[in-house]
Tab-separated table of C-alpha atoms and ligand atoms in Angstrom:
chain	number	residue	atom	x	y	z
A	14	UNK	CA	-1.446	-7.590	12.517
A	15	UNK	CA	0.001	-4.529	14.193
A	16	UNK	CA	2.398	-2.812	11.795
A	17	UNK	CA	3.149	-0.044	14.273
A	18	UNK	CA	4.427	-2.501	16.881
A	19	UNK	CA	6.531	-4.469	14.393
A	20	UNK	CA	7.898	-1.246	12.854
A	21	UNK	CA	8.942	-0.118	16.349
A	22	UNK	CA	10.940	-3.359	16.721
A	23	UNK	CA	12.603	-2.799	13.333
A	24	UNK	CA	13.455	0.770	14.348
A	25	UNK	CA	15.079	-0.495	17.547
A	26	UNK	CA	17.322	-2.774	15.500
A	27	UNK	CA	18.096	0.099	13.125
A	28	UNK	CA	19.002	2.375	16.055
A	29	UNK	CA	21.436	-0.283	17.294
A	30	UNK	CA	23.019	-0.376	13.837
A	31	UNK	CA	23.294	3.418	13.850
A	32	UNK	CA	24.993	3.383	17.260
A	33	UNK	CA	27.542	0.812	16.043
A	34	UNK	CA	28.288	2.881	12.929
A	35	UNK	CA	28.631	6.083	14.928
A	36	UNK	CA	31.256	4.379	17.094
A	37	UNK	CA	33.254	3.948	13.872
A	38	UNK	CA	32.711	7.626	13.033
A	39	UNK	CA	30.057	6.943	10.383
A	40	UNK	CA	26.701	8.747	10.536
A	41	UNK	CA	24.243	7.138	8.084
A	42	UNK	CA	22.832	9.806	5.800
A	43	UNK	CA	19.698	9.648	3.689
A	44	UNK	CA	19.201	12.319	1.014
A	45	UNK	CA	15.659	12.683	-0.233
A	46	UNK	CA	15.037	14.718	-3.369
A	47	UNK	CA	11.602	16.300	-3.644
A	48	UNK	CA	10.718	17.947	-6.953
A	49	UNK	CA	7.595	20.123	-6.926
A	50	UNK	CA	5.109	20.828	-4.167
A	51	UNK	CA	2.682	17.908	-4.170
A	52	UNK	CA	1.305	18.020	-0.578
A	53	UNK	CA	1.179	14.218	-0.141
A	54	UNK	CA	4.796	13.854	-1.327
A	55	UNK	CA	5.878	16.710	0.951
A	56	UNK	CA	4.247	14.922	3.905
A	57	UNK	CA	5.988	11.596	3.050
A	58	UNK	CA	9.320	13.376	2.739
A	59	UNK	CA	8.852	15.097	6.107
A	60	UNK	CA	8.111	11.792	7.811
A	61	UNK	CA	11.199	10.190	6.218
A	62	UNK	CA	13.439	13.046	7.425
A	63	UNK	CA	11.868	12.878	10.914
A	64	UNK	CA	12.343	9.103	11.124
A	65	UNK	CA	16.012	9.420	10.085
A	66	UNK	CA	16.703	11.996	12.762
A	67	UNK	CA	14.845	10.101	15.489
A	68	UNK	CA	17.159	7.153	14.836
A	69	UNK	CA	20.324	9.222	15.030
A	70	UNK	CA	20.868	9.353	11.270
A	71	UNK	CA	21.141	12.423	9.073
A	72	UNK	CA	18.027	13.091	7.023
A	73	UNK	CA	18.556	15.672	4.317
A	74	UNK	CA	15.770	16.931	2.038
A	75	UNK	CA	16.691	18.620	-1.224
A	76	UNK	CA	13.715	20.606	-2.506
A	77	UNK	CA	13.564	21.524	-6.188
A	78	UNK	CA	10.854	23.550	-7.940
A	79	UNK	CA	8.156	21.873	-10.024
A	80	UNK	CA	9.684	23.499	-13.131
A	81	UNK	CA	13.020	21.660	-12.649
A	82	UNK	CA	14.470	20.292	-15.892
A	83	UNK	CA	15.470	16.625	-16.045
A	84	UNK	CA	19.119	17.652	-16.554
A	85	UNK	CA	19.024	19.652	-13.304
A	86	UNK	CA	17.707	16.668	-11.371
A	87	UNK	CA	20.365	14.455	-12.944
A	88	UNK	CA	23.047	16.927	-11.829
A	89	UNK	CA	21.783	16.693	-8.237
A	90	UNK	CA	21.676	12.873	-8.343
A	91	UNK	CA	25.224	12.800	-9.750
A	92	UNK	CA	26.426	15.090	-6.963
A	93	UNK	CA	24.834	12.836	-4.314
A	94	UNK	CA	26.264	9.727	-5.996
A	95	UNK	CA	29.744	11.243	-5.785
A	96	UNK	CA	29.411	12.414	-2.152
A	97	UNK	CA	30.825	9.717	0.176
A	98	UNK	CA	28.944	11.146	3.179
A	99	UNK	CA	25.616	10.286	1.469
A	100	UNK	CA	24.660	6.624	1.944
A	101	UNK	CA	21.083	6.532	0.681
A	102	UNK	CA	19.413	8.505	-2.113
A	103	UNK	CA	15.680	8.585	-2.683
A	104	UNK	CA	13.927	10.530	-5.426
A	105	UNK	CA	10.342	11.044	-4.255
A	106	UNK	CA	7.669	10.000	-6.741
A	107	UNK	CA	5.656	11.219	-8.565
A	108	UNK	CA	7.910	13.515	-10.588
A	109	UNK	CA	6.604	16.441	-12.667
A	110	UNK	CA	5.591	15.572	-16.245
A	111	UNK	CA	8.742	16.952	-17.909
A	112	UNK	CA	10.922	14.425	-16.034
A	113	UNK	CA	11.096	10.776	-17.095
A	114	UNK	CA	10.566	8.647	-13.937
A	115	UNK	CA	13.335	6.349	-15.248
A	116	UNK	CA	15.711	9.083	-14.081
A	117	UNK	CA	15.873	7.099	-10.803
A	118	UNK	CA	18.114	4.685	-12.681
A	119	UNK	CA	20.770	7.356	-12.385
A	120	UNK	CA	21.038	6.667	-8.649
A	121	UNK	CA	24.092	4.547	-7.877
A	122	UNK	CA	22.717	1.024	-7.116
A	123	UNK	CA	24.744	0.927	-3.887
A	124	UNK	CA	22.838	4.023	-2.650
A	125	UNK	CA	19.465	2.996	-4.112
A	126	UNK	CA	17.697	2.444	-0.785
A	127	UNK	CA	14.311	2.350	-2.558
A	128	UNK	CA	15.457	-0.740	-4.497
A	129	UNK	CA	14.138	0.577	-7.829
A	130	UNK	CA	17.377	0.435	-9.848
A	131	UNK	CA	17.395	-2.379	-12.440
A	132	UNK	CA	20.532	-3.824	-10.820
A	133	UNK	CA	18.688	-4.228	-7.513
A	134	UNK	CA	15.539	-5.459	-9.276
A	135	UNK	CA	17.662	-8.062	-11.071
A	136	UNK	CA	19.371	-9.169	-7.849
A	137	UNK	CA	15.981	-9.693	-6.226
A	138	UNK	CA	14.777	-11.791	-9.155
A	139	UNK	CA	17.820	-14.076	-9.136
A	140	UNK	CA	17.747	-14.439	-5.350
A	141	UNK	CA	20.974	-12.485	-4.693
A	142	UNK	CA	20.498	-11.043	-1.215
A	143	UNK	CA	23.195	-8.406	-1.765
A	144	UNK	CA	20.827	-5.856	-3.319
A	145	UNK	CA	18.232	-3.488	-1.897
A	146	UNK	CA	14.619	-4.658	-1.783
A	147	UNK	CA	11.795	-2.089	-2.244
A	148	UNK	CA	10.660	-0.981	1.209
A	149	UNK	CA	6.943	-1.822	1.142
A	150	UNK	CA	7.275	-5.468	0.026
A	151	UNK	CA	10.303	-5.882	2.321
A	152	UNK	CA	8.123	-4.627	5.187
A	153	UNK	CA	5.397	-7.144	4.342
A	154	UNK	CA	7.961	-9.964	4.564
A	155	UNK	CA	9.029	-8.787	8.030
A	156	UNK	CA	5.391	-8.629	9.163
A	157	UNK	CA	4.794	-12.203	7.949
A	158	UNK	CA	7.924	-13.412	9.755
A	159	UNK	CA	7.093	-11.598	12.995
A	160	UNK	CA	3.607	-13.115	13.016
A	161	UNK	CA	5.096	-16.544	12.223
A	162	UNK	CA	2.965	-16.986	9.117
A	163	UNK	CA	3.724	-20.318	7.464
A	164	UNK	CA	4.695	-19.386	3.909
A	165	UNK	CA	6.452	-22.494	2.635
A	166	UNK	CA	4.065	-24.335	0.338
A	167	UNK	CA	1.306	-21.733	0.752
A	168	UNK	CA	-0.689	-20.367	-2.155
A	169	UNK	CA	0.037	-16.639	-2.281
A	170	UNK	CA	-2.068	-14.351	-4.446
A	171	UNK	CA	-0.841	-10.801	-5.069
A	172	UNK	CA	-3.247	-8.249	-6.538
A	173	UNK	CA	-1.215	-5.638	-8.397
A	174	UNK	CA	1.840	-5.844	-10.644
A	175	UNK	CA	3.489	-2.456	-10.165
A	176	UNK	CA	7.276	-2.251	-10.107
A	177	UNK	CA	7.095	-0.698	-6.642
A	178	UNK	CA	4.852	-3.186	-4.854
A	179	UNK	CA	3.221	-6.041	-6.788
A	180	UNK	CA	6.159	-7.412	-8.794
A	181	UNK	CA	8.803	-7.267	-6.035
A	182	UNK	CA	6.219	-8.685	-3.609
A	183	UNK	CA	5.637	-11.661	-5.898
A	184	UNK	CA	9.395	-12.118	-6.361
A	185	UNK	CA	9.942	-12.162	-2.586
A	186	UNK	CA	7.209	-14.722	-1.933
A	187	UNK	CA	8.725	-16.898	-4.653
A	188	UNK	CA	12.266	-16.930	-3.196
A	189	UNK	CA	13.810	-20.286	-2.453
A	190	UNK	CA	13.950	-20.020	1.340
A	191	UNK	CA	11.841	-21.054	4.313
A	192	UNK	CA	10.433	-17.525	4.774
A	193	UNK	CA	9.006	-17.644	1.260
A	194	UNK	CA	8.656	-20.775	-0.910
A	195	UNK	CA	5.109	-19.833	-1.929
A	196	UNK	CA	3.237	-20.775	-5.056
A	197	UNK	CA	2.555	-17.296	-6.379
A	198	UNK	CA	-0.235	-15.922	-8.550
A	199	UNK	CA	-0.157	-12.277	-9.633
A	200	UNK	CA	-3.448	-10.586	-10.579
A	201	UNK	CA	-4.067	-7.316	-12.435
A	202	UNK	CA	-6.859	-5.523	-14.281
A	203	UNK	CA	-7.006	-8.175	-16.990
A	204	UNK	CA	-7.277	-11.112	-14.598
A	205	UNK	CA	-10.395	-13.086	-15.457
A	206	UNK	CA	-12.590	-13.807	-12.430
A	207	UNK	CA	-10.538	-12.187	-9.652
A	208	UNK	CA	-12.616	-13.737	-6.798
A	209	UNK	CA	-11.865	-17.274	-8.004
A	210	UNK	CA	-8.137	-16.439	-7.755
A	211	UNK	CA	-8.318	-14.724	-4.361
A	212	UNK	CA	-10.376	-17.559	-2.821
A	213	UNK	CA	-7.449	-19.926	-3.470
A	214	UNK	CA	-5.083	-17.748	-1.450
A	215	UNK	CA	-3.662	-18.857	1.878
A	216	UNK	CA	-1.873	-15.501	1.845
A	217	UNK	CA	-3.577	-12.658	-0.009
A	218	UNK	CA	-1.598	-9.467	-0.601
A	219	UNK	CA	-3.603	-6.587	-2.026
A	220	UNK	CA	-1.888	-3.637	-3.714
A	221	UNK	CA	-4.399	-2.382	-6.271
A	222	UNK	CA	-5.108	1.137	-5.029
A	223	UNK	CA	-8.876	0.460	-5.201
A	224	UNK	CA	-10.859	1.043	-1.989
A	225	UNK	CA	-12.504	-2.140	-0.663
A	226	UNK	CA	-11.816	-4.130	-3.840
A	227	UNK	CA	-11.501	-7.239	-1.644
A	228	UNK	CA	-14.751	-8.201	0.059
A	229	UNK	CA	-15.420	-10.925	2.634
A	230	UNK	CA	-16.696	-13.428	0.080
A	231	UNK	CA	-13.404	-13.193	-1.854
A	232	UNK	CA	-11.330	-14.541	1.034
A	233	UNK	CA	-10.695	-18.168	1.964
A	234	UNK	CA	-11.568	-18.858	5.616
A	235	UNK	CA	-8.403	-18.685	7.729
A	236	UNK	CA	-6.360	-16.832	5.107
A	237	UNK	CA	-3.764	-14.205	6.013
A	238	UNK	CA	-4.638	-10.919	4.322
A	239	UNK	CA	-2.183	-8.064	3.828
A	240	UNK	CA	-3.701	-4.753	2.757
A	241	UNK	CA	-1.125	-2.504	1.099
A	242	UNK	CA	-3.686	-0.094	-0.350
A	243	UNK	CA	-3.832	3.453	0.926
A	244	UNK	CA	-6.692	5.367	-0.651
A	245	UNK	CA	-7.895	8.759	0.507
A	246	UNK	CA	-11.700	8.697	0.504
A	247	UNK	CA	-14.279	11.307	1.469
A	248	UNK	CA	-15.604	11.037	5.002
A	249	UNK	CA	-17.899	13.804	6.211
A	250	UNK	CA	-17.421	12.549	9.796
A	251	UNK	CA	-13.649	13.120	9.678
A	252	UNK	CA	-12.277	16.525	10.698
A	253	UNK	CA	-10.357	16.882	7.415
A	254	UNK	CA	-13.311	15.564	5.382
A	255	UNK	CA	-11.265	12.555	4.212
A	256	UNK	CA	-9.753	9.414	5.702
A	257	UNK	CA	-7.465	6.575	4.623
A	258	UNK	CA	-9.155	3.454	3.296
A	259	UNK	CA	-7.412	0.217	2.404
A	260	UNK	CA	-8.062	-2.030	-0.582
A	261	UNK	CA	-9.736	-4.531	1.749
A	262	UNK	CA	-13.183	-4.277	3.333
A	263	UNK	CA	-11.708	-4.617	6.833
A	264	UNK	CA	-14.902	-5.266	8.812
A	265	UNK	CA	-16.111	-7.999	6.456
A	266	UNK	CA	-12.726	-9.659	5.901
A	267	UNK	CA	-11.778	-9.764	9.595
A	268	UNK	CA	-14.704	-12.207	10.076
A	269	UNK	CA	-13.126	-14.635	7.585
A	270	UNK	CA	-9.352	-14.135	7.728
A	271	UNK	CA	-7.091	-15.505	10.474
A	272	UNK	CA	-4.817	-12.450	10.292
A	273	UNK	CA	-5.324	-9.068	8.648
A	274	UNK	CA	-3.441	-5.770	8.495
A	275	UNK	CA	-5.417	-2.577	9.177
A	276	UNK	CA	-5.156	0.682	7.227
A	277	UNK	CA	-3.729	2.808	8.709
A	278	UNK	CA	-1.357	1.036	11.116
A	279	UNK	CA	-0.519	-2.044	9.055
A	280	UNK	CA	1.895	-1.977	6.121
A	281	UNK	CA	2.370	1.833	6.098
A	282	UNK	CA	4.591	2.105	9.211
A	283	UNK	CA	6.693	-0.812	7.938
A	284	UNK	CA	7.617	1.035	4.739
A	285	UNK	CA	9.454	3.866	6.486
A	286	UNK	CA	11.070	1.482	8.982
A	287	UNK	CA	12.458	-0.584	6.083
A	288	UNK	CA	13.749	2.562	4.378
A	289	UNK	CA	15.705	3.319	7.533
A	290	UNK	CA	16.972	-0.286	7.652
A	291	UNK	CA	18.101	-0.067	3.999
A	292	UNK	CA	19.931	3.214	4.688
A	293	UNK	CA	21.834	1.737	7.615
A	294	UNK	CA	22.725	-1.250	5.450
A	295	UNK	CA	23.976	1.087	2.707
A	296	UNK	CA	26.161	2.867	5.277
A	297	UNK	CA	27.477	-0.460	6.598
A	298	UNK	CA	28.346	-1.594	3.072
A	299	UNK	CA	30.045	1.739	2.270
A	300	UNK	CA	32.069	1.521	5.498
A	301	UNK	CA	33.465	-1.899	4.627
B	21	NAP	N1	1.447	1.389	2.651
B	21	NAP	C1	2.478	1.817	1.931
B	21	NAP	O1	3.527	2.139	2.437
B	21	NAP	C2	2.334	1.868	0.453
B	21	NAP	C3	3.455	1.940	-0.376
B	21	NAP	C4	3.288	1.917	-1.761
B	21	NAP	C5	1.991	1.874	-2.270
B	21	NAP	N2	0.931	1.862	-1.424
B	21	NAP	C6	-0.444	1.782	-1.909
B	21	NAP	O2	-0.620	0.529	-2.527
B	21	NAP	C7	-1.537	0.628	-3.595
B	21	NAP	C8	-0.870	0.134	-4.857
B	21	NAP	O3	0.243	0.951	-5.152
B	21	NAP	P1	1.024	0.825	-6.532
B	21	NAP	O4	2.035	1.899	-6.556
B	21	NAP	O5	1.447	-0.578	-6.726
B	21	NAP	O6	-0.179	1.187	-7.545
B	21	NAP	P2	-0.267	1.120	-9.136
B	21	NAP	O7	1.063	1.401	-9.758
B	21	NAP	O8	-1.437	1.966	-9.501
B	21	NAP	O9	-0.618	-0.393	-9.441
B	21	NAP	C9	-1.847	-0.934	-9.117
B	21	NAP	C10	-1.917	-2.342	-9.622
B	21	NAP	O10	-3.183	-2.875	-9.267
B	21	NAP	C11	-3.807	-3.451	-10.404
B	21	NAP	N3	-5.249	-3.226	-10.331
B	21	NAP	C12	-5.911	-2.049	-10.286
B	21	NAP	N4	-7.239	-2.252	-10.276
B	21	NAP	C13	-7.418	-3.588	-10.295
B	21	NAP	C14	-8.565	-4.416	-10.319
B	21	NAP	N5	-9.787	-3.907	-10.315
B	21	NAP	N6	-8.384	-5.759	-10.356
B	21	NAP	C15	-7.144	-6.301	-10.365
B	21	NAP	N7	-6.008	-5.554	-10.364
B	21	NAP	C16	-6.157	-4.217	-10.330
B	21	NAP	C17	-3.225	-2.713	-11.600
B	21	NAP	O11	-3.314	-3.546	-12.741
B	21	NAP	P3	-2.740	-3.118	-14.201
B	21	NAP	O12	-1.256	-3.348	-14.102
B	21	NAP	O13	-3.404	-4.055	-15.125
B	21	NAP	O14	-3.090	-1.679	-14.379
B	21	NAP	C18	-1.797	-2.457	-11.135
B	21	NAP	O15	-0.943	-3.539	-11.457
B	21	NAP	C19	-1.945	2.110	-3.636
B	21	NAP	O16	-3.114	2.294	-2.863
B	21	NAP	C20	-0.778	2.805	-2.963
B	21	NAP	O17	-1.162	4.035	-2.369
B	21	NAP	C21	1.073	1.836	-0.085
């Protein structure tokens, strides 16, 4: 499954939305707050700002030092909440130790384009489509739809129960609509006999952050396998000495699965595309 191609389609739709908003004098604006100088976070933030600008939106990055106090971050979030020209706010994770990650709850739910605020989490759980859905699981749903994967009645197994990926992913697959309607099992580190669970999956979604945790013998023949994992592993053959590795043993699983996402080029590109889609939606809702 080609995440780059599907993400390009999503971006086209987003660009159309941006053009329509601009005609009304609204320029969607995403403010990303980066605290500290973690190189991976800095790279993610750069790609988010670049994507916003490529689509005709405003992408603003607010950089704060790693020594920032929680109260200082809260003051910035409050300022962005109060600024009507800001439609989406994203606080890049991870935050330095002195700041409670729950600080993201300070973001106004109507600007919470990451979908992490409890109000948006609650809306997802009760099937209220008016909230924001976390970008990575939302991107997986678009991939499944684009590839016409039959979900209704399927057994879906999700490995991982994080608030960012696993739990919202499970909630989406459980929704009462024809693009979901799965019977969902969620696995984690305490799951007894993981392979016996994964072998029952018609759709297997892996978000464990463990390189090659899913091997060929753990997959039911014909299953659809979505690899969310992005692990940096050593590779002496690579120029940088490292490369990205998914949670799935791609070469072994492609022999068994009917559809499979690669890493990179699968779920990753969808995440940023969905962030852009959420920001345009936030701007549309604010303009109403
Ligand atoms: N492509 C993208 O855009 C994108 C976006 C977000 C995340 N990711 C990647 O997706 C992966 C997961 O991210 P995350 O934020 O959800 O990670 P996380 O917060 O570390 O959660 C990992 C989950 O996997 C479970 N797990 C770990 N080892 C396991 C094992 N051996 N057997 C069964 N379950 C196991 C953990 O169980 P416990 O709860 O019991 O600890 C936990 O629920 C990471 O590689 C991350 O980099 C990719």
